[in-house]
Short mmCIF file of C-alpha atoms in Angstrom, two decimals:
data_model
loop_
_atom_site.label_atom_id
_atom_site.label_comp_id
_atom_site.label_asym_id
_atom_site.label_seq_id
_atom_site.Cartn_x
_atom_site.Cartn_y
_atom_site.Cartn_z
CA UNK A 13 14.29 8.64 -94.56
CA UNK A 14 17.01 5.84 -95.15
CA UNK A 15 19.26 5.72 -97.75
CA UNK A 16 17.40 3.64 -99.76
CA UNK A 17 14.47 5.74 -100.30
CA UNK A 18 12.00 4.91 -98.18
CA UNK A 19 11.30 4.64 -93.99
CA UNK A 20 10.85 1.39 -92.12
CA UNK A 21 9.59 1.35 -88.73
CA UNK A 22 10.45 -1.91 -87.94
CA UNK A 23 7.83 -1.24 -84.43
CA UNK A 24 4.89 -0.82 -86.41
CA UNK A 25 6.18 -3.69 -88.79
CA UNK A 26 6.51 -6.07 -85.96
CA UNK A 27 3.12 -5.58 -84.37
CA UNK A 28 1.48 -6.33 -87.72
CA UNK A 29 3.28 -9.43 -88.85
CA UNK A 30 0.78 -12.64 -87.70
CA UNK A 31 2.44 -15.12 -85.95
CA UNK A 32 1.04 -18.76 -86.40
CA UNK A 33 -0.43 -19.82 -82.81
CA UNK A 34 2.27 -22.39 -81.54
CA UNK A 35 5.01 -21.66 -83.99
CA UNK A 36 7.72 -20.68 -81.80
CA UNK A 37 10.59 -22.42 -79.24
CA UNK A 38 10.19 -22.30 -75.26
CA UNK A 39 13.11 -21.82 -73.55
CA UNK A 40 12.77 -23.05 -69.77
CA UNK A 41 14.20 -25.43 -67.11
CA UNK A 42 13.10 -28.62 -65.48
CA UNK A 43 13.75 -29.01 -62.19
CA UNK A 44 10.29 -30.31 -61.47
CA UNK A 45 8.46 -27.03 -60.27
CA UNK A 46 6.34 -26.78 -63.76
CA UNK A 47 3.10 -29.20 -64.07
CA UNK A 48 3.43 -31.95 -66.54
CA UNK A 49 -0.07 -30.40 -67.61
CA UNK A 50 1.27 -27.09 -68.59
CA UNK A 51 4.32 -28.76 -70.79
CA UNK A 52 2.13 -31.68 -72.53
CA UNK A 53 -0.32 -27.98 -73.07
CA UNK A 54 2.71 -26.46 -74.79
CA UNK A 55 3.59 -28.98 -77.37
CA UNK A 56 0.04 -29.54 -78.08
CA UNK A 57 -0.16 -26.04 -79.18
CA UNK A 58 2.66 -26.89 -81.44
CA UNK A 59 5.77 -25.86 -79.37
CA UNK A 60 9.23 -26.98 -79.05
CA UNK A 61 10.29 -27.05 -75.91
CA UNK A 62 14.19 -26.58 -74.81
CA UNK A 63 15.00 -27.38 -71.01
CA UNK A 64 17.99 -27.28 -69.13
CA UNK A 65 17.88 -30.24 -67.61
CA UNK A 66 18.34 -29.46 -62.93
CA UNK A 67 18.66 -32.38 -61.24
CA UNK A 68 18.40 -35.87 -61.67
CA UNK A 69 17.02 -35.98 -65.66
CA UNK A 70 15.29 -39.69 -64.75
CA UNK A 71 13.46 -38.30 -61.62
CA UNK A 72 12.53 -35.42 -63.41
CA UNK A 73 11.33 -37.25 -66.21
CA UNK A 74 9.54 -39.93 -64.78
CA UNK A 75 6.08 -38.04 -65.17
CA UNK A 76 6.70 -35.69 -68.24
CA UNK A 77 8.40 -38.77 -70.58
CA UNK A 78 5.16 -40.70 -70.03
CA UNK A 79 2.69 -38.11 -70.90
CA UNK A 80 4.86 -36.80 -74.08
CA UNK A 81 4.92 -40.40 -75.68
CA UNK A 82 1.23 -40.62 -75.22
CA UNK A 83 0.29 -37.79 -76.88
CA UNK A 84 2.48 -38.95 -79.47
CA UNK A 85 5.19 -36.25 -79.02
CA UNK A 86 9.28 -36.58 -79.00
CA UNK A 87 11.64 -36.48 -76.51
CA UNK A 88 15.72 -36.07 -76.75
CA UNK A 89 18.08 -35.85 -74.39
CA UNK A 90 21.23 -33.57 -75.42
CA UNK A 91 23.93 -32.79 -73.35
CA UNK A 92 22.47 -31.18 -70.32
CA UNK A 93 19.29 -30.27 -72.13
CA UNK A 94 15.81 -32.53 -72.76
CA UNK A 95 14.22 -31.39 -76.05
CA UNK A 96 10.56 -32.15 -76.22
CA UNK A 97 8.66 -31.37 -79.37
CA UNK A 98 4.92 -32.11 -81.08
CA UNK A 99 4.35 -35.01 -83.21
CA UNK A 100 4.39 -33.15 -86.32
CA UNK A 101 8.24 -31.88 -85.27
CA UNK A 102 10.65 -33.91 -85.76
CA UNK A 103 13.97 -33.98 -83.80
CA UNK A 104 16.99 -34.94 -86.49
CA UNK A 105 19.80 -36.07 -84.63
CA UNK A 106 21.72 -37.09 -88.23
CA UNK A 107 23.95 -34.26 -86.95
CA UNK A 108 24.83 -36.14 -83.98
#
C-alpha cells in the first residue's frame, strides 16, 4: 500500500496499456547493412526513424533517399544523424 491509499503495479499496468501499431521512434544506425525494404517497411507502419549516420551519408543514402520520397515520406539530415519519418509526420526544423 502507498501512501496515497491505494497499490499500483506499474507491471501489470504496462502490459495492459494498448499501444497504437506504429506509434513509436526507432533508434538504429546506417551504415548500409539494413535493406532499404525493411526501413521504407518501418515508416510505412508509421515510424520515425533516428539513425546515426556511419559512413559516407550520400553513399549511404543513395538507395534509401529515393525510396522514402516515393512513398511520400521525409527525410532530414541533423548533425550526424538522418531522420526519416511517414508522410503524415512532419519534421519541424523552425527550431533550427
Amino acid at each position: 500500500m502507498s501512501n496515497s491509499g491505494f497499490d499500483l503495479d506499474l507491471r501489470t499496468a504496462e502490459k495492459e496499456i494498448d499501444f497504437a501499431e506504429g506509434e513509436r521512434v526507432m533508434l538504429g544506425v546506417l551504415d548500409g547493412t539494413t535493406p532499404v525494404a525493411e526501413r521504407i517497411a518501418a515508416i510505412e507502419h508509421g515510424n520515425v526513424l533516428v539513425l546515426a549516420i556511419d559512413g559516407d551519408l550520400n553513399e549511404l543514402a543513395a538507395d534509401l533517399a529515393p525510396a522514402v520520397k516515393q512513398c511520400n515520406g521525409n527525410l532530414m539530415h541533423f548533425r550526424k544523424f538522418l531522420i526519416i519519418s511517414p508522410s503524415d509526420v512532419e519534421i519541424d526544423t523552425s527550431e533550427l
